[in-house]
Amino acid sequence: MPDWTYHPMRGLAAAVLGRRRSQRAALRLLASIGSRPAGARLIARGFGHRHPPEQLAGEIAGVPVTVRLGISVPPSLAREAVRAMPPLGAGLVEVAPVSAADAETVREAAADRSIPLLVRACDPEAEAALQPHVDGFTSGDAPNVVRVSEPSVTAAATALKDPGAIVLARPGVLVAAGPGWFARVTEAATPTAPAPALRDVGRDPRRWPAWWWALLVGLGMTGAGLGAAAITLGPVLLWYDRDYLGMGLHELHAANHHLVHFLQHDRITMAGTMVAIGALYTGLAVGGIRRGWPWAREVYLLSGAIGFPTLFYFLITGFVEPLHTATTIVLFPMFVAGVRRTPHTPKWRLAPEGPEPERRRALVGQLLLIVTGAGLFVGGAVISVVGLTGVFVPTDLTFLGTSPQLLESVNPRLVPFVAHDRAGFGGALMAAAVAIVLISAWGWRRGEAWVFWTLAVAAAAGFLPAVVVHGAIHYTDFIHLAPVYFGIAMTGTGLLLARPYLCAKAPARPKD
């Protein structure tokens, strides 16, 4: 479990299972999943862990390790630790102290391991019994081994600045800090460079960096959303809409006096979602990709991989919208340029550790944002399915005071026309939701104010137009709007809890 479920739910788990039993249950769950290659990748990717920098590689007792950061556990925890620690970001596991009586336990733990396993033996018999089964042996007085008992990220990262130092945490460190401790230390110990400024972009598009192309897509999505809103609040229908329907606003109003307002409510909600996506992509470009966060590119890629293909909903609805198509044709090449693989030199600047209660509150906020994003994704999927099949939900028909059959009798193209808007909104909502979930899951760090403001602006752009337009057209059915109200409450509470943590001041980078 990641920190954002571990800390908010550990009290409940302890109350149900007992403190020690709940801790062992969590470790066994991670070990069970992490022992399988696919499960280990799932944990590592799901936690947002990436490859540590080369500067943190080294060796201990002649054994090479990819990161000089590990854990020291008693023999009773060896089996679970060997399987659970690699996807969490540990570079080695030490089992200590080990006597001859513990040799069989350690041998079982060493089988099929994917991480260097070292032993601090109590006697020569134990060392001789384990010599063929483990990678090496340590001693309790090795000067280059730093054993930490406190969950201070700063202290561990400072120790790792010595290229020969090995940092070994005791189990209590992870119990107190959470499973994300290894990744937090690795990031804090990673050497970084200054982030590029706008003046570094240059004028030659062939040399523009990926983050600049991603920013252009974000700004383009924002502009397209604002343009869609302006059209909806103005003429509502463009020439191609009228040509497809063979009707204008007056004919639509005559067919059903709520129909024009219904179209406006769908399109304003869609426009707000487009602006929200633009805000999310802009934040990812400037705050994430530009500063070398490898996860930011992945968020951008996954969100776009869901959003752009919604253009092909026309294969089902039968209505091709030229403006939507033109926007996609313009932005998609920029999107591809924004996700092209380039070396990610770390250019972030982390804020120092703050009060632990501040982080714990922020983790609750993080959980709320992830749950909200997951709910939005489910909602977007449902809306897409409804838009591509039944088109209307019962509250829609109550508001319109009609049925799909009656609308089709007026004009057989009316329902496919509404379906295009409805399904497109569902696809856009899913794209935004993926970005919200993954930014919240992978970007939650002290001092990353861009995460707070990106999510806050996206929430305002997505939720507020939906509430306002429903009120303006008097479509105020509580059941219909309950998910929106719930999302506002969850997002507002989550951001309020996380603001002191995310918006903490990072230290100024010293000038050369």
Coordinates of C-alpha atoms in Angstrom, one line a residue:
M1 CA 0.0 0.0 0.0
P2 CA 1.3 3.5 -0.8
D3 CA 1.7 6.2 1.9
W4 CA -1.7 7.8 0.9
T5 CA -3.5 4.6 2.1
Y6 CA -1.0 3.5 4.7
H7 CA -1.2 6.5 7.0
P8 CA -4.9 7.5 6.6
M9 CA -6.1 3.9 7.1
R10 CA -3.5 2.5 9.5
G11 CA -5.5 3.5 12.6
L12 CA -8.6 1.7 11.3
A13 CA -6.6 -1.3 10.4
A14 CA -5.0 -1.4 13.8
A15 CA -8.4 -1.1 15.5
V16 CA -9.7 -4.0 13.5
L17 CA -6.7 -6.4 13.4
G18 CA -4.5 -5.0 16.1
R19 CA -1.3 -2.9 15.6
R20 CA 1.2 -5.7 15.1
R21 CA -1.1 -7.9 13.1
S22 CA -2.0 -5.1 10.8
Q23 CA 1.6 -4.3 10.2
R24 CA 2.5 -7.9 9.4
A25 CA -0.6 -8.2 7.1
A26 CA 0.5 -5.1 5.1
L27 CA 4.1 -6.5 4.8
R28 CA 2.8 -9.9 3.7
L29 CA 0.4 -8.4 1.1
L30 CA 3.3 -6.4 -0.4
A31 CA 5.5 -9.5 -0.3
S32 CA 2.8 -11.6 -2.0
I33 CA 2.4 -9.1 -4.8
G34 CA 6.1 -8.1 -5.1
S35 CA 7.2 -11.7 -5.4
R36 CA 5.7 -11.9 -8.9
P37 CA 7.4 -10.0 -11.7
A38 CA 4.2 -8.4 -12.9
G39 CA 3.2 -7.6 -9.3
A40 CA 6.6 -6.0 -8.6
R41 CA 6.3 -3.8 -11.7
L42 CA 2.7 -2.9 -10.6
I43 CA 3.9 -1.8 -7.2
A44 CA 6.9 0.1 -8.5
R45 CA 4.9 1.9 -11.3
G46 CA 1.8 2.4 -9.1
F47 CA 3.9 4.0 -6.4
G48 CA 5.6 6.3 -9.0
H49 CA 9.0 4.8 -8.3
R50 CA 11.6 5.1 -11.1
H51 CA 15.2 4.1 -11.6
P52 CA 17.6 5.7 -9.1
P53 CA 20.4 7.8 -10.4
E54 CA 23.8 6.3 -11.1
Q55 CA 25.4 8.4 -8.4
L56 CA 23.5 6.3 -5.7
A57 CA 25.0 3.0 -6.9
G58 CA 27.8 1.4 -5.0
E59 CA 28.8 -1.7 -3.1
I60 CA 28.7 -3.3 0.3
A61 CA 31.0 -6.1 1.4
G62 CA 32.0 -6.4 -2.2
V63 CA 28.4 -6.8 -3.4
P64 CA 27.3 -4.2 -6.0
V65 CA 24.0 -2.5 -5.4
T66 CA 21.9 -0.2 -7.6
V67 CA 21.1 2.1 -4.7
R68 CA 23.0 2.4 -1.5
L69 CA 19.9 2.3 0.5
G70 CA 18.3 -0.7 2.2
I71 CA 16.7 -2.2 5.2
S72 CA 18.0 -4.3 8.1
V73 CA 15.5 -6.8 9.4
P74 CA 15.5 -9.7 11.9
P75 CA 15.3 -13.3 10.5
S76 CA 11.6 -13.5 11.3
L77 CA 10.9 -10.8 8.7
A78 CA 13.5 -11.8 6.1
R79 CA 11.2 -13.7 3.7
E80 CA 8.6 -10.9 3.4
A81 CA 11.3 -8.2 3.3
V82 CA 13.2 -9.8 0.4
R83 CA 10.0 -9.9 -1.6
A84 CA 8.4 -6.6 -0.6
M85 CA 11.4 -4.2 -0.5
P86 CA 12.6 -4.2 -4.2
P87 CA 9.6 -2.6 -5.7
L88 CA 9.5 -0.1 -2.9
G89 CA 12.9 1.2 -4.0
A90 CA 15.3 -0.6 -1.6
G91 CA 18.7 -1.6 -3.0
L92 CA 19.5 -4.4 -0.5
V93 CA 18.3 -6.3 2.5
E94 CA 20.4 -7.1 5.5
V95 CA 19.3 -9.8 7.9
A96 CA 20.7 -9.4 11.3
P97 CA 21.5 -10.8 13.8
V98 CA 21.6 -14.3 12.4
S99 CA 22.6 -17.4 14.5
A100 CA 23.0 -20.9 13.4
A101 CA 19.4 -21.6 14.5
D102 CA 18.2 -19.0 12.0
A103 CA 20.1 -20.4 9.0
E104 CA 17.2 -22.4 7.5
T105 CA 14.9 -19.4 7.8
V106 CA 17.4 -17.2 5.9
R107 CA 18.0 -19.9 3.3
E108 CA 14.2 -20.0 2.5
A109 CA 14.2 -16.2 2.3
A110 CA 17.1 -16.1 -0.1
A111 CA 15.4 -18.4 -2.6
D112 CA 14.4 -16.7 -5.9
R113 CA 15.4 -13.3 -4.5
S114 CA 15.6 -10.3 -6.8
I115 CA 17.6 -8.1 -4.4
P116 CA 21.1 -8.4 -2.9
L117 CA 20.8 -10.2 0.5
L118 CA 23.5 -9.8 3.1
V119 CA 23.7 -11.3 6.5
R120 CA 25.3 -10.2 9.8
A121 CA 26.1 -13.5 11.4
C122 CA 26.5 -14.0 15.1
D123 CA 28.8 -17.0 14.9
P124 CA 31.1 -18.8 12.4
E125 CA 28.6 -21.7 12.2
A126 CA 25.9 -19.4 10.8
E127 CA 28.2 -17.8 8.3
A128 CA 29.4 -21.2 7.1
A129 CA 25.9 -22.5 6.7
L130 CA 24.8 -19.5 4.7
Q131 CA 27.9 -18.9 2.6
P132 CA 26.5 -20.6 -0.6
H133 CA 23.0 -19.0 -0.2
V134 CA 23.5 -15.3 0.3
D135 CA 25.4 -12.5 -1.5
G136 CA 27.7 -11.5 1.3
F137 CA 28.2 -10.8 5.0
T138 CA 28.3 -7.5 7.0
S139 CA 29.7 -6.6 10.3
G140 CA 28.2 -4.5 13.0
D141 CA 31.2 -2.1 13.1
A142 CA 31.6 -1.3 9.4
P143 CA 32.4 2.4 9.2
N144 CA 30.7 3.0 5.9
V145 CA 27.3 1.5 7.0
V146 CA 24.9 4.1 8.5
R147 CA 22.1 2.5 10.4
V148 CA 19.1 4.8 10.9
S149 CA 16.3 4.4 13.4
E150 CA 14.5 7.6 12.8
P151 CA 12.4 8.3 9.7
S152 CA 14.3 11.5 8.8
V153 CA 14.6 11.8 5.0
T154 CA 17.1 14.6 5.3
A155 CA 19.4 12.6 7.5
A156 CA 19.4 9.6 5.2
A157 CA 19.9 11.7 2.1
T158 CA 22.7 13.6 3.7
A159 CA 24.4 10.3 4.6
L160 CA 24.1 9.1 1.0
K161 CA 26.2 12.1 -0.2
D162 CA 29.2 10.2 0.9
P163 CA 29.8 8.0 -2.2
G164 CA 31.0 5.1 0.0
A165 CA 28.2 5.2 2.5
I166 CA 25.4 2.5 2.8
V167 CA 22.3 3.5 4.6
L168 CA 20.3 0.8 6.3
A169 CA 16.9 1.5 7.9
R170 CA 15.5 -0.5 10.7
P171 CA 11.9 -1.8 10.3
G172 CA 10.6 0.9 12.6
V173 CA 11.5 3.5 10.1
L174 CA 9.1 2.2 7.5
V175 CA 6.4 1.6 10.1
A176 CA 6.7 5.3 11.1
A177 CA 7.3 6.9 7.7
G178 CA 5.4 4.5 5.4
P179 CA 6.4 2.4 2.3
G180 CA 7.3 5.5 0.3
W181 CA 10.3 6.3 2.5
F182 CA 12.9 4.8 0.1
A183 CA 11.6 6.8 -2.9
R184 CA 11.6 10.0 -0.8
V185 CA 15.2 9.5 0.3
T186 CA 16.3 8.6 -3.2
E187 CA 14.7 11.8 -4.7
A188 CA 16.2 13.9 -1.9
A189 CA 19.6 12.5 -2.6
T190 CA 19.4 12.9 -6.4
P191 CA 21.7 15.6 -7.8
T192 CA 19.7 18.1 -9.7
A193 CA 20.4 21.0 -12.2
P194 CA 18.5 24.3 -12.7
A195 CA 15.3 24.0 -14.7
P196 CA 15.3 25.7 -18.1
A197 CA 13.6 29.1 -18.5
L198 CA 11.5 30.4 -21.3
R199 CA 14.5 32.2 -22.8
D200 CA 16.2 28.8 -23.3
V201 CA 13.5 27.6 -25.7
G202 CA 14.8 29.4 -28.8
R203 CA 13.0 30.2 -32.0
D204 CA 13.7 27.1 -34.1
P205 CA 10.8 24.6 -33.7
R206 CA 13.1 21.7 -34.6
R207 CA 15.0 22.4 -31.3
W208 CA 12.0 23.0 -29.1
P209 CA 12.1 20.8 -26.0
A210 CA 9.3 18.3 -25.3
W211 CA 8.0 20.4 -22.4
W212 CA 7.4 23.3 -24.7
W213 CA 5.3 21.2 -27.1
A214 CA 3.3 19.9 -24.2
L215 CA 2.7 23.4 -23.0
L216 CA 1.4 24.4 -26.4
V217 CA -1.0 21.5 -26.3
G218 CA -2.2 22.6 -22.8
L219 CA -2.7 26.2 -24.0
G220 CA -4.4 24.9 -27.2
M221 CA -6.8 22.8 -25.2
T222 CA -7.6 25.8 -23.0
G223 CA -8.2 28.0 -26.0
A224 CA -10.4 25.4 -27.7
G225 CA -12.4 25.1 -24.5
L226 CA -12.9 28.8 -24.2
G227 CA -13.8 29.0 -27.9
A228 CA -16.4 26.2 -27.4
A229 CA -17.9 28.1 -24.5
A230 CA -18.1 31.3 -26.5
I231 CA -19.9 29.5 -29.3
T232 CA -22.3 27.9 -26.9
L233 CA -23.2 31.1 -25.2
G234 CA -23.5 32.9 -28.5
P235 CA -24.8 31.3 -31.7
V236 CA -25.0 27.7 -30.1
L237 CA -25.0 26.1 -33.5
L238 CA -22.4 26.7 -36.2
W239 CA -23.1 26.3 -39.9
Y240 CA -22.1 22.6 -40.0
D241 CA -24.5 21.9 -37.1
R242 CA -27.4 23.5 -39.0
D243 CA -26.4 21.7 -42.2
Y244 CA -26.3 18.3 -40.4
L245 CA -29.6 18.9 -38.6
G246 CA -31.4 20.8 -41.3
M247 CA -32.7 23.0 -38.5
G248 CA -31.9 26.2 -36.7
L249 CA -32.4 27.4 -33.2
H250 CA -36.0 28.4 -33.8
E251 CA -36.9 25.0 -35.2
L252 CA -35.2 23.3 -32.3
H253 CA -37.1 25.5 -29.8
A254 CA -40.3 24.8 -31.6
A255 CA -39.7 21.0 -31.5
N256 CA -39.0 21.2 -27.7
H257 CA -38.6 24.4 -25.7
H258 CA -36.0 22.8 -23.4
L259 CA -33.9 21.4 -26.2
V260 CA -31.6 24.4 -26.9
H261 CA -30.9 24.8 -23.2
F262 CA -30.1 21.1 -23.0
L263 CA -27.6 21.4 -25.8
Q264 CA -26.0 24.4 -24.1
H265 CA -25.7 22.5 -20.8
D266 CA -24.0 19.6 -22.5
R267 CA -21.6 21.8 -24.5
I268 CA -20.7 24.2 -21.6
T269 CA -19.9 21.2 -19.4
M270 CA -17.7 19.8 -22.2
A271 CA -16.0 23.2 -22.7
G272 CA -15.2 23.4 -18.9
T273 CA -13.7 19.9 -19.1
M274 CA -11.6 21.0 -22.0
V275 CA -10.3 23.9 -20.1
A276 CA -9.6 21.6 -17.1
I277 CA -7.6 19.3 -19.4
G278 CA -5.7 22.4 -20.7
A279 CA -4.8 23.4 -17.1
L280 CA -3.7 19.8 -16.3
Y281 CA -1.5 19.6 -19.4
T282 CA 0.0 23.1 -18.8
G283 CA 0.8 22.2 -15.2
L284 CA 2.4 18.9 -16.3
A285 CA 4.5 20.6 -18.9
V286 CA 5.8 23.5 -16.8
G287 CA 5.9 21.9 -13.4
G288 CA 6.6 18.3 -14.3
I289 CA 8.2 17.6 -17.7
R290 CA 10.3 20.8 -17.8
R291 CA 11.8 19.9 -14.4
G292 CA 12.7 16.4 -15.4
W293 CA 10.0 14.4 -13.4
P294 CA 9.8 11.2 -15.5
W295 CA 6.3 10.4 -14.2
A296 CA 4.9 13.7 -15.6
R297 CA 5.5 12.5 -19.2
E298 CA 3.7 9.3 -18.4
V299 CA 0.7 11.1 -17.0
Y300 CA 0.5 13.3 -20.1
L301 CA 0.9 10.3 -22.4
L302 CA -1.8 8.2 -20.7
S303 CA -4.3 11.0 -20.5
G304 CA -3.8 12.0 -24.1
A305 CA -4.0 8.4 -25.2
I306 CA -7.5 8.3 -23.9
G307 CA -8.6 11.8 -25.0
F308 CA -7.5 12.0 -28.6
P309 CA -9.1 8.8 -29.8
T310 CA -12.6 10.1 -28.7
L311 CA -12.5 11.8 -32.2
F312 CA -13.5 8.4 -33.6
Y313 CA -16.7 8.3 -31.7
F314 CA -18.2 9.7 -34.9
L315 CA -17.9 6.1 -36.3
I316 CA -20.8 5.3 -33.9
T317 CA -22.7 8.6 -33.7
G318 CA -22.4 9.3 -37.4
F319 CA -21.8 13.1 -36.8
V320 CA -18.3 14.5 -37.8
E321 CA -17.7 17.9 -36.2
P322 CA -15.2 19.8 -38.3
L323 CA -14.0 22.1 -35.4
H324 CA -13.3 19.0 -33.2
T325 CA -11.5 17.3 -36.1
A326 CA -9.4 20.4 -36.9
T327 CA -8.5 20.9 -33.3
T328 CA -7.3 17.3 -33.1
I329 CA -5.3 17.5 -36.3
V330 CA -3.5 20.6 -35.0
L331 CA -2.9 19.5 -31.5
F332 CA -2.0 15.8 -32.0
P333 CA 1.4 16.3 -33.7
M334 CA 2.3 18.7 -30.8
F335 CA 1.2 16.0 -28.4
V336 CA 3.4 13.4 -30.1
A337 CA 6.3 15.9 -29.9
G338 CA 5.6 16.5 -26.2
V339 CA 5.8 12.8 -25.3
R340 CA 8.9 11.9 -27.4
R341 CA 11.5 10.2 -25.3
T342 CA 14.3 12.5 -24.2
P343 CA 16.9 12.1 -21.4
H344 CA 15.3 13.3 -18.2
T345 CA 17.9 15.2 -16.3
P346 CA 16.6 15.9 -12.8
K347 CA 15.9 19.6 -12.5
W348 CA 13.5 19.7 -9.5
R349 CA 14.1 21.4 -6.2
L350 CA 12.5 19.8 -3.2
A351 CA 11.4 21.6 -0.1
P352 CA 13.0 20.4 3.2
E353 CA 11.0 18.1 5.5
G354 CA 8.3 19.8 7.5
P355 CA 6.2 18.8 10.4
E356 CA 5.0 15.2 10.2
P357 CA 1.3 16.2 11.1
E358 CA 1.4 18.5 8.1
R359 CA 2.4 15.5 5.8
R360 CA -0.2 13.2 7.4
R361 CA -3.0 15.7 6.7
A362 CA -1.7 16.1 3.1
L363 CA -1.8 12.3 2.7
V364 CA -5.5 12.4 3.6
G365 CA -6.0 15.1 1.0
Q366 CA -4.1 13.0 -1.5
L367 CA -6.4 10.0 -0.9
L368 CA -9.4 12.2 -1.4
L369 CA -8.1 13.6 -4.7
I370 CA -7.3 10.1 -6.0
V371 CA -10.7 8.8 -5.0
T372 CA -12.3 11.8 -6.7
G373 CA -10.3 11.3 -9.9
A374 CA -11.2 7.6 -9.9
G375 CA -14.9 8.5 -9.5
L376 CA -14.6 11.0 -12.4
F377 CA -13.1 8.3 -14.6
V378 CA -16.0 5.9 -13.8
G379 CA -18.4 8.7 -14.5
G380 CA -16.8 9.5 -17.8
A381 CA -16.9 5.9 -18.8
V382 CA -20.6 5.7 -18.0
I383 CA -21.3 8.9 -19.8
S384 CA -19.5 7.6 -22.9
V385 CA -21.4 4.3 -22.9
V386 CA -24.7 6.1 -22.4
G387 CA -23.8 8.6 -25.1
L388 CA -23.0 5.8 -27.5
T389 CA -26.1 3.7 -26.7
G390 CA -29.1 5.1 -24.9
V391 CA -27.9 8.7 -25.1
F392 CA -30.2 10.0 -22.4
V393 CA -30.5 9.2 -18.7
P394 CA -33.9 9.3 -17.0
T395 CA -33.4 12.8 -15.5
D396 CA -32.6 14.1 -19.0
L397 CA -35.9 12.9 -20.3
T398 CA -37.7 14.3 -17.3
F399 CA -36.2 17.7 -17.9
L400 CA -37.0 17.6 -21.6
G401 CA -40.4 16.2 -21.0
T402 CA -40.1 14.0 -24.0
S403 CA -38.7 10.6 -25.1
P404 CA -36.0 9.6 -27.7
Q405 CA -38.8 8.3 -30.0
L406 CA -40.5 11.6 -30.0
L407 CA -37.2 13.4 -30.8
E408 CA -36.5 11.0 -33.6
S409 CA -39.9 11.5 -35.1
V410 CA -39.2 15.3 -35.3
N411 CA -35.7 14.7 -36.8
P412 CA -33.9 11.4 -37.0
R413 CA -30.6 13.2 -36.7
L414 CA -31.4 14.9 -33.4
V415 CA -30.5 11.9 -31.1
P416 CA -27.2 11.2 -32.9
F417 CA -26.4 14.9 -32.7
V418 CA -26.9 14.9 -28.9
A419 CA -25.0 11.6 -28.7
H420 CA -21.9 13.1 -30.2
D421 CA -21.8 15.8 -27.5
R422 CA -22.6 13.4 -24.7
A423 CA -20.1 10.8 -25.7
G424 CA -17.4 13.4 -26.4
F425 CA -17.8 14.8 -22.9
G426 CA -17.5 11.3 -21.4
G427 CA -14.2 10.8 -23.2
A428 CA -12.8 14.2 -22.2
L429 CA -13.8 13.5 -18.6
M430 CA -11.9 10.2 -18.6
A431 CA -8.8 11.9 -20.0
A432 CA -9.0 14.6 -17.3
A433 CA -9.7 12.0 -14.6
V434 CA -6.6 10.0 -15.5
A435 CA -4.4 13.1 -15.2
I436 CA -6.0 14.0 -11.8
V437 CA -5.5 10.5 -10.4
L438 CA -1.9 10.2 -11.5
I439 CA -0.8 13.7 -10.6
S440 CA -2.3 13.2 -7.2
A441 CA -0.7 9.7 -6.8
W442 CA 2.7 10.6 -8.2
G443 CA 3.2 14.3 -7.7
W444 CA 2.4 14.8 -4.0
R445 CA 5.6 16.3 -2.6
R446 CA 6.3 19.1 -0.1
G447 CA 6.8 22.4 -1.9
E448 CA 5.3 21.3 -5.3
A449 CA 2.9 24.2 -5.4
W450 CA 2.3 23.7 -9.1
V451 CA 0.5 20.4 -8.2
F452 CA -1.9 22.3 -5.9
W453 CA -2.6 25.1 -8.4
T454 CA -2.9 22.7 -11.3
L455 CA -5.6 20.6 -9.6
A456 CA -7.3 23.7 -8.1
V457 CA -7.6 25.4 -11.5
A458 CA -8.7 22.2 -13.2
A459 CA -11.4 21.6 -10.5
A460 CA -12.7 25.2 -10.8
A461 CA -12.8 24.9 -14.6
G462 CA -14.5 21.5 -14.5
F463 CA -17.0 21.8 -11.7
L464 CA -18.1 25.5 -11.6
P465 CA -19.4 25.7 -15.2
A466 CA -21.4 22.5 -14.7
V467 CA -23.1 23.9 -11.6
V468 CA -23.7 27.3 -13.0
V469 CA -25.2 26.1 -16.3
H470 CA -27.5 23.6 -14.6
G471 CA -28.8 26.4 -12.4
A472 CA -29.2 28.8 -15.3
I473 CA -31.4 26.4 -17.3
H474 CA -33.2 25.1 -14.1
Y475 CA -32.0 21.6 -14.5
T476 CA -31.4 21.2 -10.8
D477 CA -32.4 17.5 -10.1
F478 CA -30.4 16.6 -7.0
I479 CA -29.7 13.0 -8.1
H480 CA -28.4 14.2 -11.4
L481 CA -26.0 16.8 -9.8
A482 CA -25.1 14.7 -6.7
P483 CA -21.8 13.4 -8.2
V484 CA -20.8 17.1 -9.0
Y485 CA -21.6 18.2 -5.4
F486 CA -19.7 15.2 -4.0
G487 CA -16.7 15.9 -6.3
I488 CA -16.6 19.5 -5.2
A489 CA -16.7 18.6 -1.5
M490 CA -14.0 15.9 -1.9
T491 CA -11.7 18.1 -4.0
G492 CA -12.1 21.2 -1.9
T493 CA -11.5 19.2 1.3
G494 CA -8.5 17.4 -0.2
L495 CA -6.8 20.6 -1.5
L496 CA -7.5 22.4 1.8
L497 CA -5.8 19.7 3.8
A498 CA -2.8 19.5 1.4
R499 CA -2.2 23.2 0.8
P500 CA 0.3 23.8 3.6
Y501 CA 2.3 20.8 2.5
L502 CA 2.2 21.3 -1.3
C503 CA 2.7 25.1 -1.1
A504 CA 5.5 25.0 1.4
K505 CA 8.4 27.2 0.3
A506 CA 11.4 25.4 -1.4
P507 CA 14.8 26.9 -0.6
A508 CA 16.3 29.2 -3.2
R509 CA 18.9 27.5 -5.4
P510 CA 22.3 28.9 -4.7
K511 CA 23.8 30.9 -7.6
D512 CA 27.0 29.7 -9.2

